């Protein structure tokens, strides 16, 4: 495959099989990202500020969803907070 032909989508790329051959378009492996040429390359940069903000936001959302589901479960069972 010719790596100069780009893949459709921002997160699809070609994996280097050997010196001259590349795979078909597909998702990159974990720990890899697509470079400007559409080839999957290993991530070696440390996470930047906005990466940490995203990770924190996702963790915060999970905690909020867990709190919400716990409250809904308690309401459904007719238990009060004093009983718990």
mmCIF file of C-alpha atoms in Angstrom:
data_model
loop_
_atom_site.group_PDB
_atom_site.id
_atom_site.type_symbol
_atom_site.label_atom_id
_atom_site.label_comp_id
_atom_site.label_asym_id
_atom_site.label_seq_id
_atom_site.Cartn_x
_atom_site.Cartn_y
_atom_site.Cartn_z
ATOM 1 C CA UNK A 1 0.000 0.000 0.000
ATOM 2 C CA UNK A 2 1.081 3.522 -0.704
ATOM 3 C CA UNK A 3 1.106 5.532 2.537
ATOM 4 C CA UNK A 4 0.760 8.797 0.632
ATOM 5 C CA UNK A 5 -2.904 8.000 -0.053
ATOM 6 C CA UNK A 6 -4.700 9.306 3.026
ATOM 7 C CA UNK A 7 -7.354 7.475 4.977
ATOM 8 C CA UNK A 8 -10.864 8.726 5.525
ATOM 9 C CA UNK A 9 -11.299 10.160 9.010
ATOM 10 C CA UNK A 10 -9.051 11.783 11.569
ATOM 11 C CA UNK A 11 -8.354 8.666 13.630
ATOM 12 C CA UNK A 12 -7.648 6.166 10.844
ATOM 13 C CA UNK A 13 -4.167 5.431 9.601
ATOM 14 C CA UNK A 14 -1.884 2.836 8.096
ATOM 15 C CA UNK A 15 0.383 0.667 10.229
ATOM 16 C CA UNK A 16 3.922 0.107 8.970
ATOM 17 C CA UNK A 17 4.375 -3.629 8.341
ATOM 18 C CA UNK A 18 7.987 -3.547 7.160
ATOM 19 C CA UNK A 19 10.309 -1.073 5.435
ATOM 20 C CA UNK A 20 8.217 -0.685 2.270
ATOM 21 C CA UNK A 21 4.767 -2.089 3.107
ATOM 22 C CA UNK A 22 1.869 -0.548 4.982
ATOM 23 C CA UNK A 23 -1.439 -2.030 6.088
ATOM 24 C CA UNK A 24 -4.860 -0.975 4.869
ATOM 25 C CA UNK A 25 -6.571 1.949 6.554
ATOM 26 C CA UNK A 26 -7.767 1.179 10.035
ATOM 27 C CA UNK A 27 -7.654 2.354 13.602
ATOM 28 C CA UNK A 28 -4.229 2.774 15.130
ATOM 29 C CA UNK A 29 -3.167 0.547 17.993
ATOM 30 C CA UNK A 30 -3.327 1.768 21.585
ATOM 31 C CA UNK A 31 -0.473 4.172 22.223
ATOM 32 C CA UNK A 32 -0.274 5.204 18.571
ATOM 33 C CA UNK A 33 -1.681 8.200 16.709
ATOM 34 C CA UNK A 34 -1.948 9.324 13.100
ATOM 35 C CA UNK A 35 0.732 11.691 11.853
ATOM 36 C CA UNK A 36 0.315 14.227 9.051
ATOM 37 C CA UNK A 37 0.940 11.572 6.378
ATOM 38 C CA UNK A 38 -1.759 9.142 7.559
ATOM 39 C CA UNK A 39 0.699 6.693 9.141
ATOM 40 C CA UNK A 40 0.304 5.403 12.703
ATOM 41 C CA UNK A 41 3.262 6.498 14.841
ATOM 42 C CA UNK A 42 3.943 5.825 18.514
ATOM 43 C CA UNK A 43 2.960 8.542 20.996
ATOM 44 C CA UNK A 44 6.062 9.694 22.820
ATOM 45 C CA UNK A 45 4.911 13.113 24.046
ATOM 46 C CA UNK A 46 3.778 13.651 27.614
ATOM 47 C CA UNK A 47 0.123 14.643 28.060
ATOM 48 C CA UNK A 48 -0.426 18.383 27.789
ATOM 49 C CA UNK A 49 -2.625 20.605 29.944
ATOM 50 C CA UNK A 50 -5.789 20.052 27.899
ATOM 51 C CA UNK A 51 -5.207 16.283 27.914
ATOM 52 C CA UNK A 52 -5.212 16.355 31.722
ATOM 53 C CA UNK A 53 -8.348 18.524 31.713
ATOM 54 C CA UNK A 54 -10.123 15.958 29.531
ATOM 55 C CA UNK A 55 -9.065 13.041 31.741
ATOM 56 C CA UNK A 56 -10.192 14.916 34.864
ATOM 57 C CA UNK A 57 -13.514 15.821 33.246
ATOM 58 C CA UNK A 58 -14.206 12.206 32.257
ATOM 59 C CA UNK A 59 -13.403 10.957 35.777
ATOM 60 C CA UNK A 60 -15.636 13.658 37.273
ATOM 61 C CA UNK A 61 -18.524 12.705 34.973
ATOM 62 C CA UNK A 62 -18.223 9.053 36.039
ATOM 63 C CA UNK A 63 -18.420 10.028 39.712
ATOM 64 C CA UNK A 64 -21.496 12.204 39.080
ATOM 65 C CA UNK A 65 -23.225 9.405 37.158
ATOM 66 C CA UNK A 66 -22.470 6.967 39.977
ATOM 67 C CA UNK A 67 -23.915 9.377 42.554
ATOM 68 C CA UNK A 68 -27.027 9.857 40.439
ATOM 69 C CA UNK A 69 -27.597 6.123 39.963
ATOM 70 C CA UNK A 70 -27.072 5.479 43.667
ATOM 71 C CA UNK A 71 -29.650 8.133 44.552
ATOM 72 C CA UNK A 72 -32.151 6.689 42.059
ATOM 73 C CA UNK A 73 -31.642 3.201 43.477
ATOM 74 C CA UNK A 74 -32.192 4.465 47.021
ATOM 75 C CA UNK A 75 -35.408 6.242 45.983
ATOM 76 C CA UNK A 76 -36.719 3.132 44.267
ATOM 77 C CA UNK A 77 -36.209 0.976 47.371
ATOM 78 C CA UNK A 78 -37.898 3.532 49.638
ATOM 79 C CA UNK A 79 -34.833 3.769 51.851
ATOM 80 C CA UNK A 80 -33.868 6.994 53.508
ATOM 81 C CA UNK A 81 -30.399 8.306 54.045
ATOM 82 C CA UNK A 82 -30.799 7.749 57.813
ATOM 83 C CA UNK A 83 -31.289 4.013 57.270
ATOM 84 C CA UNK A 84 -28.171 3.758 55.173
#
